[in-house]
Amino acid sequence: MQFPWRAAPRAAGSSPLTVLVAVVAGLLLSFVGAAAVLHADSAGNAAIGYQVGRLCPQTVSAVFDGGGLTAAEAGRVVDVVGEQARAAGAGTPLVALYSSVRQNDFDGKHPWSRFGYRDGAMDNVTVLEGGSRDGLWVPRSVADAGGITLGSRGLGGTLPPVTAIYADVADPVSGYWCSERQRIVPNPLATEGATAAPIWFPDRARFAAYLDREHAGEGAALSVRFPRPVPGTVDDAASVVAVGADLISRVKGALKAEGIGQSVVGSNYLAKPVEVAGKASTTVWSAVLPLTVISLLVGLAGVAAVTGQWCQRRQAELRLLWARGAGPAALGGRAVLELAAPLLVGTVAGFALAGVALPAYAPSPLLNDGTVGTALLLAAGVFLASLAVVAVVTGVWVHRTLQAPGGRNRARVLRWVPWELLAAVAAYLTWARVRSQPVELAFAQPLPRTAEAAGLAFPLLVVLTVALVTVRLARWGLAAAHRARWWRVPAAQLAVRRLAAAAGSAVGILLVGVLAVGTLTVGVGVADAQDEALQTKSGLFVGAESVAQIPRRAVEAGLPADLAEHATVVGVVKSKQTTVLVVDPATFTRGAWLGDRDAGRVAAALAELRPGQAMRVGTAPGGSVELPWVGRVRTVAEAASFPLIGSGIGYVVTSVPDPRDVAVWQAWSAEPVQRLTAGLGAAGIDFFNPRGRAGALDGLPFLTVTWTFDFVTALGSVLAVVAAAALVLAVEVRRRQNALAGALATRMGLRRGALVLSHLLELGSLAGVSVLAGSAAGWVCAAVAAPLLDPSPWLRPVASAPDLLGLVGVTAGAAVAVVGLICLSAVRSVTTARVGELIRG
């Protein structure tokens, strides 16, 4: 028995254009489905990467801290933690013990100091003198304060001799020290005796003996960490959290059973980031799901259009097979046999493209185990759905054309459903939900709002509404096009008639085109708005790219020349809700974060301030006001926002009666925090609490919105390709009719220029309406959605849509290029047509 139509797959090659469009349709369907799954998973992993980057690497796993422990208790706690860590598979613990800060005797001098021991501490400091590991290692600050030299023995000779002087650990600390920063980096601006750098013992046994002898009543502070590789995916992080939770439970139970270590607390800092990352992934997936489904439906509609073209090209063959007894189902199988191979090739190519291009459209190249398999299953499902569409469309075409010609088309009922009204109602409900989202507080401060799928879907629903309204108006206009009498302009008349004759294809192209341009515009607009808002808010929040607190004596001496090139000194006075800044007009613009402000104008405005005058910021009262530690001033200028003050209540002055009244002085730099601290250290200027703009705010809520709309931008680009392919397909489906009509018209006197203009008007009107309606919808949606989706609207300025004129120009240029190429192809088919062959065919 021979397999019927076994040559059907090879027969597809007789129509290269149909094969090409089928391959493209399969590619786009597979890419959209697979990319949505990969992108959502990537967003969760990017969230983990971002949050782990804000954590100390040594606090990624479980950590244990305790205080007031005797040497014996601390030793037993360390042993218990080590035993349970081996049982839980948590790795090798990194143990540290610290005494309290006190004035310890060294050869008759009593510098403020503390003693400590940490595994590997001597391998992670810079030795300045000595280096033998059988004695104490003293920091330079303590050695200078106490006159300590190599060989000195503290506490009346009861301590091991000093065998090394090391450089104090300063900010920003390395990964080894990040979890111990508060204990090993002293605050040079704090009161005397509040902090001190530690003197390291060579081993834990001798430190324990010191504790028993000198700190029997106070005890010691314990720190246990578990260094391990930083997890890159949500699954890896969840595994680390599970191991940490198990370890904490085991240690608590063991210590409770022995009745020791009541002050020891276990913490699992990665648990919350894992939860937040999972929510971020779910939010991104839920937000892009509606547009993904729409894109898949559009792709399946493209497969249906390809099948319709195939039916027209195979009309004679299908009629012959039907006459020989083949039914709609069998002929649908015939179409599947011929188009399955191109669709399969496109599906495989689309899946491969989704994986290869992952770094280009997704926020992280890392994926959880099983994600690729899920994407593959979805791609396979989309492929099977496309085959089903091919079979159904062919069967319906055979039934309507051959079995029951002239029958009623029930699909027309769908045209009367008010889809645009349903989309508008959904858009309004999402808008209302975001507007009514309550503000969460922590320590009386508002928390950044977590992005919701409903809010992220709002601009997409608005674009969909605009696209549906455009389609409805276009359908009405084309239905009434037969009344147009524009024969004085034959090019326009012919263009309108061709559009009316292919109304279904025209409105389909409009729908896809408006969706493509609209989603592309709103995706770029909202993503750029969130990026800019995060940068602006963090810049205003910190005041500069990097900031460090410095002592008043350094202000009086002035910054060295190399540091002053990119830094300025600012005094900060805070009283209740009011912030007063004391700035240097000559250097302020060198170090402060100005955003889009003109540096010359800012410098000029500050230079005009005289003693007793101030610039008011935000809603601060004007006129004559009394400022704490500054005295009475008169406001002579105003600004909506200012670095550090933001848009809150504050004043800016350039002088104060007595600089000693200003308690806090800061160095602001336009360079990264590493360069600022290096410059301060090289100049011998003490500093404390340096911080950079990049880590000032929790950017994950902003990034979640950005990642979502980055994918929306990618889908918009895909839909744009679909729209261009649909335009090509619409012309190719009617190539024979258009060629015959155009050839007859030219032989009746229609000039070639009019013929070209006619096709330009026909195709240009579709592209022009798509670009105009899509760009307008996207721009307006971006302007409305940007502030609506701002996670921290109380931090000014609120996110606003960026200038999208360049994007609109590029979109319009691309549309002109596509229309021009398709127009040339259509005109060429007319000029090279042989009327006799067309009529006989």
PDB file of C-alpha atoms in Angstrom, residues 187-189 547-560 563 567-571 662-668 676 680-681 685-690:
ATOM      1  CA  ASN A 187      34.996  55.409  62.660  1.00  0.00           C
ATOM      2  CA  PRO A 188      37.610  58.154  62.922  1.00  0.00           C
ATOM      3  CA  LEU A 189      34.861  60.726  63.422  1.00  0.00           C
ATOM      4  CA  VAL A 547      29.972  60.754  49.142  1.00  0.00           C
ATOM      5  CA  ALA A 548      32.057  60.334  52.308  1.00  0.00           C
ATOM      6  CA  GLN A 549      31.902  62.067  55.674  1.00  0.00           C
ATOM      7  CA  ILE A 550      35.103  63.931  56.602  1.00  0.00           C
ATOM      8  CA  PRO A 551      36.269  65.808  59.732  1.00  0.00           C
ATOM      9  CA  ARG A 552      35.916  69.564  60.079  1.00  0.00           C
ATOM     10  CA  ARG A 553      39.679  70.054  60.215  1.00  0.00           C
ATOM     11  CA  ALA A 554      39.953  68.675  56.683  1.00  0.00           C
ATOM     12  CA  VAL A 555      37.411  71.279  55.561  1.00  0.00           C
ATOM     13  CA  GLU A 556      39.424  74.052  57.131  1.00  0.00           C
ATOM     14  CA  ALA A 557      42.625  72.827  55.445  1.00  0.00           C
ATOM     15  CA  GLY A 558      40.889  72.339  52.100  1.00  0.00           C
ATOM     16  CA  LEU A 559      40.981  69.418  49.689  1.00  0.00           C
ATOM     17  CA  PRO A 560      44.234  68.745  47.818  1.00  0.00           C
ATOM     18  CA  LEU A 563      41.000  65.668  44.687  1.00  0.00           C
ATOM     19  CA  ALA A 567      35.162  66.853  44.428  1.00  0.00           C
ATOM     20  CA  THR A 568      33.606  69.522  46.619  1.00  0.00           C
ATOM     21  CA  VAL A 569      32.923  69.946  50.335  1.00  0.00           C
ATOM     22  CA  VAL A 570      29.341  70.293  51.588  1.00  0.00           C
ATOM     23  CA  GLY A 571      28.104  70.945  55.096  1.00  0.00           C
ATOM     24  CA  VAL A 662      28.030  72.445  61.316  1.00  0.00           C
ATOM     25  CA  ALA A 663      28.335  68.938  62.717  1.00  0.00           C
ATOM     26  CA  VAL A 664      28.474  67.009  59.439  1.00  0.00           C
ATOM     27  CA  TRP A 665      30.803  67.761  56.566  1.00  0.00           C
ATOM     28  CA  GLN A 666      30.916  65.602  53.468  1.00  0.00           C
ATOM     29  CA  ALA A 667      33.144  65.278  50.423  1.00  0.00           C
ATOM     30  CA  TRP A 668      31.066  64.936  47.248  1.00  0.00           C
ATOM     31  CA  LEU A 676      37.105  59.211  46.208  1.00  0.00           C
ATOM     32  CA  LEU A 680      41.102  60.903  50.680  1.00  0.00           C
ATOM     33  CA  GLY A 681      43.409  58.165  51.930  1.00  0.00           C
ATOM     34  CA  ILE A 685      42.098  62.706  55.375  1.00  0.00           C
ATOM     35  CA  ASP A 686      40.020  60.536  57.676  1.00  0.00           C
ATOM     36  CA  PHE A 687      36.662  59.538  56.247  1.00  0.00           C
ATOM     37  CA  PHE A 688      33.680  57.451  57.244  1.00  0.00           C
ATOM     38  CA  ASN A 689      30.651  55.818  55.681  1.00  0.00           C
ATOM     39  CA  PRO A 690      31.507  56.269  52.002  1.00  0.00           C
TER      40      PRO A 690
END
